[in-house]
PDB file of C-alpha atoms and ligand atoms in Angstrom:
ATOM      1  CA  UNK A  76      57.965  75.962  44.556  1.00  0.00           C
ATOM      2  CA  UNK A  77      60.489  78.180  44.103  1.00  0.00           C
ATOM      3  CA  UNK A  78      63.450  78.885  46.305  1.00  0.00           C
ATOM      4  CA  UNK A  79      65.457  82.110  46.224  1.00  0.00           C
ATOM      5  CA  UNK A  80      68.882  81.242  47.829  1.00  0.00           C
ATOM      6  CA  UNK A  81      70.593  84.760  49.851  1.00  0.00           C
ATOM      7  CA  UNK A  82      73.614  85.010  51.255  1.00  0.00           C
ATOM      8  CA  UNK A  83      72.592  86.025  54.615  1.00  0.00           C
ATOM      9  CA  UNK A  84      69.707  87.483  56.997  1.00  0.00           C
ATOM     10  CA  UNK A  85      70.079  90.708  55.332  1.00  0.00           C
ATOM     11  CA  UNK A  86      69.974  89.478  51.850  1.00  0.00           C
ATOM     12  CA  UNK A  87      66.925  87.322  52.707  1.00  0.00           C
ATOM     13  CA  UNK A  88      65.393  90.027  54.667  1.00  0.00           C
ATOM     14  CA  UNK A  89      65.822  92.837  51.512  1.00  0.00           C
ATOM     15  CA  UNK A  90      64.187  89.946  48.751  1.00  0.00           C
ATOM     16  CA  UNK A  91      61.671  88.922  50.832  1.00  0.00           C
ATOM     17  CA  UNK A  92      60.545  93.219  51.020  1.00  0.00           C
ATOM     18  CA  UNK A  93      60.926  93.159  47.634  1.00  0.00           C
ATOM     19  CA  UNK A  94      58.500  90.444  47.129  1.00  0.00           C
ATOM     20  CA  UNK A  95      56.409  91.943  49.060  1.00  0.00           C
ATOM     21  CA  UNK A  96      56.836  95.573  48.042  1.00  0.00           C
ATOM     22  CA  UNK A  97      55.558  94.618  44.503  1.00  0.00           C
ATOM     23  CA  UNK A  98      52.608  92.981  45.475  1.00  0.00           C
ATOM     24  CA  UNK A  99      51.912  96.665  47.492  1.00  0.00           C
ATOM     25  CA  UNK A 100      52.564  98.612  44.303  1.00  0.00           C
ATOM     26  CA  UNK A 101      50.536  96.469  42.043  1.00  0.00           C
ATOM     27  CA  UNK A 102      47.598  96.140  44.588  1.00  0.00           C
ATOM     28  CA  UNK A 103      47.572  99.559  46.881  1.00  0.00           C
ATOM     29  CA  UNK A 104      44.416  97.943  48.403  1.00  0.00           C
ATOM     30  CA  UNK A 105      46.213  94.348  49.025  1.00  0.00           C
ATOM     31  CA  UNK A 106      45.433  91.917  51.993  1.00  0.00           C
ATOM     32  CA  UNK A 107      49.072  90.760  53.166  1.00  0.00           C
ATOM     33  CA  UNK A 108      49.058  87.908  55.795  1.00  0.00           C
ATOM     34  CA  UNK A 109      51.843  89.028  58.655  1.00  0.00           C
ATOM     35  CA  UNK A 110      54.131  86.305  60.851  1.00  0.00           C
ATOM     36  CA  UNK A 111      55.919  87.229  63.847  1.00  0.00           C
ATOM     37  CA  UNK A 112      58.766  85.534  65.537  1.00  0.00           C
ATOM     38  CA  UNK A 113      62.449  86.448  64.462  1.00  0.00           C
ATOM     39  CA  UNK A 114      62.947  85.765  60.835  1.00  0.00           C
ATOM     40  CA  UNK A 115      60.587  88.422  59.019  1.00  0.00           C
ATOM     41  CA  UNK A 116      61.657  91.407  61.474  1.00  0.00           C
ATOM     42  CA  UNK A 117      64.068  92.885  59.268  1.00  0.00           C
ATOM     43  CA  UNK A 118      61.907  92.115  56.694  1.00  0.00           C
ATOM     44  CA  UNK A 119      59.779  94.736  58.205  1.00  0.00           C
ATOM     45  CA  UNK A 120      62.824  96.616  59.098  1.00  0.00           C
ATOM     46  CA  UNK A 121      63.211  97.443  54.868  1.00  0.00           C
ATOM     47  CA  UNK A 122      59.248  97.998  54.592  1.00  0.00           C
ATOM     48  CA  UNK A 123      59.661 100.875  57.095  1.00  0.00           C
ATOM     49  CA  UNK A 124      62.751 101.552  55.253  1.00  0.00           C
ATOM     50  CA  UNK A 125      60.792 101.806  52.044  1.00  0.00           C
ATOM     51  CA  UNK A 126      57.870 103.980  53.728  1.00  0.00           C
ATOM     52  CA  UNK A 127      60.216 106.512  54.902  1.00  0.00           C
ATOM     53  CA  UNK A 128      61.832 106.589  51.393  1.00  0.00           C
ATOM     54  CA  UNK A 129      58.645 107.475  49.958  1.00  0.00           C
ATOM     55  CA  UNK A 130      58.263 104.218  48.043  1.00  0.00           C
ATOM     56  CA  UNK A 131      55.763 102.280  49.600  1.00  0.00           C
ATOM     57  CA  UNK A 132      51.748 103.475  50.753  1.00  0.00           C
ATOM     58  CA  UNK A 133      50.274 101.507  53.381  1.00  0.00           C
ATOM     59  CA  UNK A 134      46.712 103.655  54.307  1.00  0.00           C
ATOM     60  CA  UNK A 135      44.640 101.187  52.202  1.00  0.00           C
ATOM     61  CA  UNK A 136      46.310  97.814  53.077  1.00  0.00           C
ATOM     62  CA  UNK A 137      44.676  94.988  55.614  1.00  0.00           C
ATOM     63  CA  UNK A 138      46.817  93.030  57.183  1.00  0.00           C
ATOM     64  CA  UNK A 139      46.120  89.571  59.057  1.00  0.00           C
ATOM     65  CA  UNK A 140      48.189  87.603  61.287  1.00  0.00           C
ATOM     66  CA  UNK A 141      48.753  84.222  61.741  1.00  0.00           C
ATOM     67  CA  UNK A 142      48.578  83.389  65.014  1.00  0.00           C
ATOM     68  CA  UNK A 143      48.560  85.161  69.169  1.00  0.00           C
ATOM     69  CA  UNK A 144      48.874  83.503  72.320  1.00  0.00           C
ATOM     70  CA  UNK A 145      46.242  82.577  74.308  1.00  0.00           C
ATOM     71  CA  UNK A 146      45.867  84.266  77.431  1.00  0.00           C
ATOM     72  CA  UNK A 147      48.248  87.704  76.647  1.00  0.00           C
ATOM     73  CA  UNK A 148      46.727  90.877  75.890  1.00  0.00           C
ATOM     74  CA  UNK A 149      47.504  93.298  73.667  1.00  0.00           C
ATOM     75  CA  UNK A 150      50.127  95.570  76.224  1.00  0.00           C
ATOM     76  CA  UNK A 151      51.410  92.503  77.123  1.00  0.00           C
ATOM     77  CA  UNK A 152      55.190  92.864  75.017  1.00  0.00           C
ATOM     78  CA  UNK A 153      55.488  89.221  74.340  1.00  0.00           C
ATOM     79  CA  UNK A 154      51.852  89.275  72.420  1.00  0.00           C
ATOM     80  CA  UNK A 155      51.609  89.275  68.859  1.00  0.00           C
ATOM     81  CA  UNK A 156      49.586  92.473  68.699  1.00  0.00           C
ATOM     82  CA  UNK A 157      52.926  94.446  70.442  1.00  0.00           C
ATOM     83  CA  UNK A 158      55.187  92.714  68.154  1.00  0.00           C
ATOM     84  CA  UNK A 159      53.717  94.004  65.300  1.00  0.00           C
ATOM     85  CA  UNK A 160      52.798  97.179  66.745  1.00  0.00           C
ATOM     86  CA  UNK A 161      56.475  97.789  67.659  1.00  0.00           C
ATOM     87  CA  UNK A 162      58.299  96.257  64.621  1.00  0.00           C
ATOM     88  CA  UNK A 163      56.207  97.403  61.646  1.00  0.00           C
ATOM     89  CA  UNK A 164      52.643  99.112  62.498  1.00  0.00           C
ATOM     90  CA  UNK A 165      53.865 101.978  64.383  1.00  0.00           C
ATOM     91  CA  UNK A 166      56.300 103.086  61.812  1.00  0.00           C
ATOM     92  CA  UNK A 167      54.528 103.383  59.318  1.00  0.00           C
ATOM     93  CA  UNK A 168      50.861 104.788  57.785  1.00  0.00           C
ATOM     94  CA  UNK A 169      48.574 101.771  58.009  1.00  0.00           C
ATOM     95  CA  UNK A 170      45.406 102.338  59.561  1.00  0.00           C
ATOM     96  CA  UNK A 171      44.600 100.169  63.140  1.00  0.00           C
ATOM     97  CA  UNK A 172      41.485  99.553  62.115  1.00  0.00           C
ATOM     98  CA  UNK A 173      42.628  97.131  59.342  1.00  0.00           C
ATOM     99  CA  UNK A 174      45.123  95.618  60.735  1.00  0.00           C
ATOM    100  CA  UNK A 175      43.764  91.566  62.606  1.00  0.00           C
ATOM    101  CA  UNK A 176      45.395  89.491  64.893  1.00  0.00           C
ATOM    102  CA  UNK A 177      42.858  86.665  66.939  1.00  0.00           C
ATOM    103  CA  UNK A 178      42.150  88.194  70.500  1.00  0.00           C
ATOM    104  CA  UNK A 179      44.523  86.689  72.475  1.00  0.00           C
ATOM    105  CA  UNK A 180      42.491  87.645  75.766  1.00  0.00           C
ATOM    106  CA  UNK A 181      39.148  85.841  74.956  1.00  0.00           C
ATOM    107  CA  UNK A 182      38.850  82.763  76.891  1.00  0.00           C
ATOM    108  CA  UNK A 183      36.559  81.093  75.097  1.00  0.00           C
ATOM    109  CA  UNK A 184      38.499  79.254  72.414  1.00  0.00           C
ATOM    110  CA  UNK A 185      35.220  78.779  70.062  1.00  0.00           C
ATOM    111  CA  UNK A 186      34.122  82.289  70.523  1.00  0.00           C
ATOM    112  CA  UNK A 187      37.672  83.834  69.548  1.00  0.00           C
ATOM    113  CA  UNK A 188      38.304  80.991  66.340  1.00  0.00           C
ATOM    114  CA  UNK A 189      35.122  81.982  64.910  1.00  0.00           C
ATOM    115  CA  UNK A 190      35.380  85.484  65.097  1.00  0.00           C
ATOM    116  CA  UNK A 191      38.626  85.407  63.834  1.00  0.00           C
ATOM    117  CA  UNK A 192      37.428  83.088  61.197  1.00  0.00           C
ATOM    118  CA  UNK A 193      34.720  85.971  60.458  1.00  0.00           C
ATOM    119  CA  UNK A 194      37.408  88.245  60.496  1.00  0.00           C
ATOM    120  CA  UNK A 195      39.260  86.425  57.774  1.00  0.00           C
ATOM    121  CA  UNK A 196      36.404  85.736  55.302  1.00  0.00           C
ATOM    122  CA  UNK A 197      35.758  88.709  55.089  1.00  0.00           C
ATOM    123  CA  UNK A 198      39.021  90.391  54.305  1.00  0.00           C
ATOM    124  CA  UNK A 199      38.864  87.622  51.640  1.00  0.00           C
ATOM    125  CA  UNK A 200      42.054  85.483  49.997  1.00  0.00           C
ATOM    126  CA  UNK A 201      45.763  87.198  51.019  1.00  0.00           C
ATOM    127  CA  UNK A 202      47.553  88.417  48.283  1.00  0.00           C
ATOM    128  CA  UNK A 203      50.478  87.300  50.243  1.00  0.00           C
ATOM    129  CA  UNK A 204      51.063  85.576  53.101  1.00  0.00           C
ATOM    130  CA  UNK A 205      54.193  85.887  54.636  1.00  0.00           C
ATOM    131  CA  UNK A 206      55.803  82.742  56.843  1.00  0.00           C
ATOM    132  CA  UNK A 207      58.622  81.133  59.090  1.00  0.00           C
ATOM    133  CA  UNK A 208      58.956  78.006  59.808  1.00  0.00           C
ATOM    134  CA  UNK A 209      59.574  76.278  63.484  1.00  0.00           C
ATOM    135  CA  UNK A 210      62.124  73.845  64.475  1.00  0.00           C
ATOM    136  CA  UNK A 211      59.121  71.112  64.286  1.00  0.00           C
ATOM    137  CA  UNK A 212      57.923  72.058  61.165  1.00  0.00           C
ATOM    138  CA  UNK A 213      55.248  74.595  62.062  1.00  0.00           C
ATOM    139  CA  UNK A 214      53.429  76.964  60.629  1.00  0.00           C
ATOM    140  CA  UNK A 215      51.733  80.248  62.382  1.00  0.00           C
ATOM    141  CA  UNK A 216      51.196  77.602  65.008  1.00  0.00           C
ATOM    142  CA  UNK A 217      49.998  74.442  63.313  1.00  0.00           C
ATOM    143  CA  UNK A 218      51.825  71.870  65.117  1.00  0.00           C
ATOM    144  CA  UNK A 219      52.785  68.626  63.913  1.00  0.00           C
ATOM    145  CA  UNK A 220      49.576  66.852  64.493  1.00  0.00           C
ATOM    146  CA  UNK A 221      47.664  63.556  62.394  1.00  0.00           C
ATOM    147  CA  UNK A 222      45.928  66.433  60.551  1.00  0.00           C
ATOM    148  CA  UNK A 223      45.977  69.184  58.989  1.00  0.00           C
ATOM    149  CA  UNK A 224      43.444  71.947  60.659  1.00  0.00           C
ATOM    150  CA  UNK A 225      41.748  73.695  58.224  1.00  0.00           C
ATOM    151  CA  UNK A 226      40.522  77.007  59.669  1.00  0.00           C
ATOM    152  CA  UNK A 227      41.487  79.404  63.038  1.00  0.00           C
ATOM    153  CA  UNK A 228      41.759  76.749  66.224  1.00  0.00           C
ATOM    154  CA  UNK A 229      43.453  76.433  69.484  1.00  0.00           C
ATOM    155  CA  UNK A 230      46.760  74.829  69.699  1.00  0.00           C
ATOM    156  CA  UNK A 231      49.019  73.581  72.498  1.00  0.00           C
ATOM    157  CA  UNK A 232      51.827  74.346  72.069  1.00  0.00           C
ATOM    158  CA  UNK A 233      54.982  71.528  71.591  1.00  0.00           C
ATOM    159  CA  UNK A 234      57.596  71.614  74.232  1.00  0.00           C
ATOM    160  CA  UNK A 235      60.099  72.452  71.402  1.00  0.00           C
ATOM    161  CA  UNK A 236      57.757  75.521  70.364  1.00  0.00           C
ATOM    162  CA  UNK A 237      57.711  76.259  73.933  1.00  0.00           C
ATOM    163  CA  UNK A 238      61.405  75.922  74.467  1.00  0.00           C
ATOM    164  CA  UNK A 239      62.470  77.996  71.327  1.00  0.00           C
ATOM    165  CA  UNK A 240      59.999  81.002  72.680  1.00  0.00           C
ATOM    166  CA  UNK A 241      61.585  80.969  75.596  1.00  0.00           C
ATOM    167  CA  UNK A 242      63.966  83.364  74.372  1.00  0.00           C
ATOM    168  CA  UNK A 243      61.320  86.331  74.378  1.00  0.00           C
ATOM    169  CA  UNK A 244      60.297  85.654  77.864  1.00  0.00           C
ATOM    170  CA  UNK A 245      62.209  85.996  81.062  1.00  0.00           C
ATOM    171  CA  UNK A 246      61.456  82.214  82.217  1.00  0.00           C
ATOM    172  CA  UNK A 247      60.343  79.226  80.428  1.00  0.00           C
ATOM    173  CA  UNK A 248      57.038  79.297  82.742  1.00  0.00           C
ATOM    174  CA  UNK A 249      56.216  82.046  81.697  1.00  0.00           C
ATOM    175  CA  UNK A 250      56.023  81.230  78.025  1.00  0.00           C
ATOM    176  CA  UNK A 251      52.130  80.477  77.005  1.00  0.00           C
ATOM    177  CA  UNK A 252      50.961  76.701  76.604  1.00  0.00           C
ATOM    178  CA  UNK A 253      48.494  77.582  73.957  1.00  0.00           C
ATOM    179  CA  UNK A 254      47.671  79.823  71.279  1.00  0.00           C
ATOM    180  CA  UNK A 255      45.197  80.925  68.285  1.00  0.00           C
ATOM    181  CA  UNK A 256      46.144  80.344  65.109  1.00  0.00           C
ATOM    182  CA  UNK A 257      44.938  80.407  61.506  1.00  0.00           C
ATOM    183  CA  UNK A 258      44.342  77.050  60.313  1.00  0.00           C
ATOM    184  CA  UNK A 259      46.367  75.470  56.531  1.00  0.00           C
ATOM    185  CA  UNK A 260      43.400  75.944  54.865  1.00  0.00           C
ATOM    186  CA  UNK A 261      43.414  79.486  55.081  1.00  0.00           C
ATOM    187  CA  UNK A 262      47.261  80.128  55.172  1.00  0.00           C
ATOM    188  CA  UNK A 263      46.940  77.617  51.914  1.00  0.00           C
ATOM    189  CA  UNK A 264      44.065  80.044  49.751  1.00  0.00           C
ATOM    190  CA  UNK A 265      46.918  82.911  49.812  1.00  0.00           C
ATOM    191  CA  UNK A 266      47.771  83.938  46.357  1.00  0.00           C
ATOM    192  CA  UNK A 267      51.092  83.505  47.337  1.00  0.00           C
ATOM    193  CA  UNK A 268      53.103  82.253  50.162  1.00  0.00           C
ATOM    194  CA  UNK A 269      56.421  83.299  51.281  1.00  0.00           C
ATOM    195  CA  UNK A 270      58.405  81.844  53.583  1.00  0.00           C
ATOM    196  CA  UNK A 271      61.889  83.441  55.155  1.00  0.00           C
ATOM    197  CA  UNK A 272      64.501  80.807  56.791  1.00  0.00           C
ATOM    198  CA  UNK A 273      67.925  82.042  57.862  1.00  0.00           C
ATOM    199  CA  UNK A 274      70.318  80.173  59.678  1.00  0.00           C
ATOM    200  CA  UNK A 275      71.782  77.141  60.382  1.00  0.00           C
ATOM    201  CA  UNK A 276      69.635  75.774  62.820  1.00  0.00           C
ATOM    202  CA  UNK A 277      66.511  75.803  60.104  1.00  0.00           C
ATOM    203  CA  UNK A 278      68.659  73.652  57.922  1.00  0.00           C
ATOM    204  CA  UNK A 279      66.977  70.722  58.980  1.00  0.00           C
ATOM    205  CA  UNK A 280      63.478  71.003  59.109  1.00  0.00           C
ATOM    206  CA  UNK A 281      63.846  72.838  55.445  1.00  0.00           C
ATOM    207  CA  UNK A 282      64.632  69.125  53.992  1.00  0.00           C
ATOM    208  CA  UNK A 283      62.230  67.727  55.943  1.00  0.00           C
ATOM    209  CA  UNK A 284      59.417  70.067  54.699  1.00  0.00           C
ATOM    210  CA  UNK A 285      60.561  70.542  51.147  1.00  0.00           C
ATOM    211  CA  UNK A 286      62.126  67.524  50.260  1.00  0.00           C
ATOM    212  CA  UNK A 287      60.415  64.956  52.052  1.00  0.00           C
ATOM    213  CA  UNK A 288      57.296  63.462  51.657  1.00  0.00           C
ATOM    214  CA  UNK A 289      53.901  66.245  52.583  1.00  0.00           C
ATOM    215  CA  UNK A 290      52.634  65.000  55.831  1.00  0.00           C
ATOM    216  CA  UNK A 291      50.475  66.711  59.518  1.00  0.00           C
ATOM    217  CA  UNK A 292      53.214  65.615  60.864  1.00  0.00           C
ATOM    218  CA  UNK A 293      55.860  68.593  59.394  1.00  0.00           C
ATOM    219  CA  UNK A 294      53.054  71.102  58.678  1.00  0.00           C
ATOM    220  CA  UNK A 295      54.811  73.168  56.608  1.00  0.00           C
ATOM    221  CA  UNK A 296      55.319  70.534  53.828  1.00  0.00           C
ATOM    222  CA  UNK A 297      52.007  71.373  52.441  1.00  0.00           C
ATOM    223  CA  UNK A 298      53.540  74.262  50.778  1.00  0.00           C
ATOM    224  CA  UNK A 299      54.859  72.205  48.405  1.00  0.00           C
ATOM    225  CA  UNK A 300      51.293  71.636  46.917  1.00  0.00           C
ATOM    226  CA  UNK A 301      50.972  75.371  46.893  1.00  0.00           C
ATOM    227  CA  UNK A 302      50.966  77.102  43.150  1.00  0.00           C
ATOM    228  CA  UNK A 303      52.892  80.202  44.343  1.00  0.00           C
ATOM    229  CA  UNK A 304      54.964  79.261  47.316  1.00  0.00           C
ATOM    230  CA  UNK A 305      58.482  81.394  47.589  1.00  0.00           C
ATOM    231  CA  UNK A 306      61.207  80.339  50.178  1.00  0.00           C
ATOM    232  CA  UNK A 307      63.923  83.045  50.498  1.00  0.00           C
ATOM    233  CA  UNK A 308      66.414  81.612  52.454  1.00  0.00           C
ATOM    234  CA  UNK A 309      70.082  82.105  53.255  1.00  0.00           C
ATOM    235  CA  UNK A 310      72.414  79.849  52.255  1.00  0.00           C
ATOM    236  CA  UNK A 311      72.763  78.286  55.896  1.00  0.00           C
ATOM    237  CA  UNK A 312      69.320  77.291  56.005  1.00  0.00           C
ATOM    238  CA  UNK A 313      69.858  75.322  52.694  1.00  0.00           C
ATOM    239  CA  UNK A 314      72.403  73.756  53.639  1.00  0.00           C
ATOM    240  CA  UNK A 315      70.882  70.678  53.805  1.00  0.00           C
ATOM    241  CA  UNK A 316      68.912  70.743  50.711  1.00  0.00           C
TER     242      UNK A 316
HETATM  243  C1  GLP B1279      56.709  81.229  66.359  1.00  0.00           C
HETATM  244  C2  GLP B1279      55.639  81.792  65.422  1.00  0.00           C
HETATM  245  C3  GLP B1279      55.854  81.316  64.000  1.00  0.00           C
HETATM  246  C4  GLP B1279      57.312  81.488  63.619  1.00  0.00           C
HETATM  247  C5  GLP B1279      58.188  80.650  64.505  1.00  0.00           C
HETATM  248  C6  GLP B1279      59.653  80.715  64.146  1.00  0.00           C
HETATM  249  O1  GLP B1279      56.377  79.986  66.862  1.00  0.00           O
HETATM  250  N1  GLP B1279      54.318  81.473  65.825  1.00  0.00           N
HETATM  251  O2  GLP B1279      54.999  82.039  63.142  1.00  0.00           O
HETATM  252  O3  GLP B1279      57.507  81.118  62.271  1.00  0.00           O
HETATM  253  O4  GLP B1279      58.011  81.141  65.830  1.00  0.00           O
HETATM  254  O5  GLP B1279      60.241  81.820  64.742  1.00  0.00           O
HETATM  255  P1  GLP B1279      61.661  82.400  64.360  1.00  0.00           P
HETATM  256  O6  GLP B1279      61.475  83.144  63.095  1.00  0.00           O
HETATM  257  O7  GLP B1279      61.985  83.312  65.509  1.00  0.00           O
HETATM  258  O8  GLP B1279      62.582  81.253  64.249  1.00  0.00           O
END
């Protein structure tokens, strides 16, 4: 594992692009695995940046995200699919049609982990995958569990997870009790991972994950048995380490 330590959200947010700007200059045709939540938005922020600039191409990329709540569609704004859509899809040239998230409005929780799973074999291993982390620990939204799932599933949702989303939503009821989300399996077969931390509040669970023992029950820790995991994180969030 490697950590890369920045001074602040900015600096972490301009590494992390450039991480992930090589990888789209190397491979014009890469698969890049997308997060959402608030630590890789200005990540996405630079990408544009770079797009704009001329620098970077994204008409023959595929993307796939990590996770979408169960029971929002796609106009919803607090789905995954608008997240994306307003911080990085709709500013620059990737094409819709390769761009995944799992369908947050199919009901059946079988039928919409195995197409996603579909979905996912065939756009084959990530070249990157990009990552936060959650207060518990998780990953896309593999919650602390006895296990680790190894492919797409349906999760509920922890009452912290719930809690810390609250923020997007206008009430805490409103927040979703479950979601989709690709399993540690897959999230585990990128070529590389990269994770973005900022702040003091991710101080914690960053020594937990990384220098504590790999265990279901901080899902993130079993990063440290990946060959190409990255964590750019400012120097808040290592505090602790
Ligand atoms: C959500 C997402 C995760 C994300 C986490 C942390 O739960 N499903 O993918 O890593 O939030 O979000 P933030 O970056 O806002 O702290």
């Amino acid at each position: 594992m490697r950590i890369i330590r920045t001074k602040d959200y900015e600096d972490m947010s301009r590494k992390a692009a450039n991480l992930i700007s090589a990888v789209m200059t190397m491979k014009p045709d890469c698969v890049l695995g997308l997060a959402t939540g608030s630590s890789p938005v200005g990540t996405y922020r630079h990408l544009i940046r770079r797009y704009e600039n001329g620098d970077l191409d994204f008409s023959r990329v595929t993307t796939v995200n990590l996770d979408e709540y169960k029971g929002l569609d796609r106009e919803n704004p607090q789905s995954y699919y608008y997240f994306m859509r307003e911080n990085l899809f709709s500013h620059v040239n990737i094409d819709p049609e390769r761009t995944f998230l799992p369908d947050g409005t199919e009901q059946d929780s079988e039928k919409a982990c195995s197409a996603y799973n579909e979905i996912l074999h065939r756009a084959g291993r990530a070249d990157l995958q990009l990552l936060g982390i959650g207060h518990d620990g998780h990953i896309g939204f593999n919650e602390p569990s006895d296990t680790f799932a190894k492919e797409t599933h349906c999760v509920d949702l922890t009452d912290m997870t719930i809690e810390a989303n609250a923020r997007f939503f206008s009430s805490r009821e409103e927040v979703p009790t479950q979601a989709y989300t690709m399993g540690i399996r897959t999230i585990m077969s990128a070529k590389r991972v990269l994770m973005v931390a900022s702040g003091a509040d991710k101080a914690k669970i960053l020594r937990e994950a990384f220098c504590g023992p790999v265990t279901p029950r901080v899902p993130a820790s079993i990063l440290q048995f990946h060959p190409d995991f990255v964590l750019v994180a400012d120097e808040s969030a290592l505090s602790e380490m």
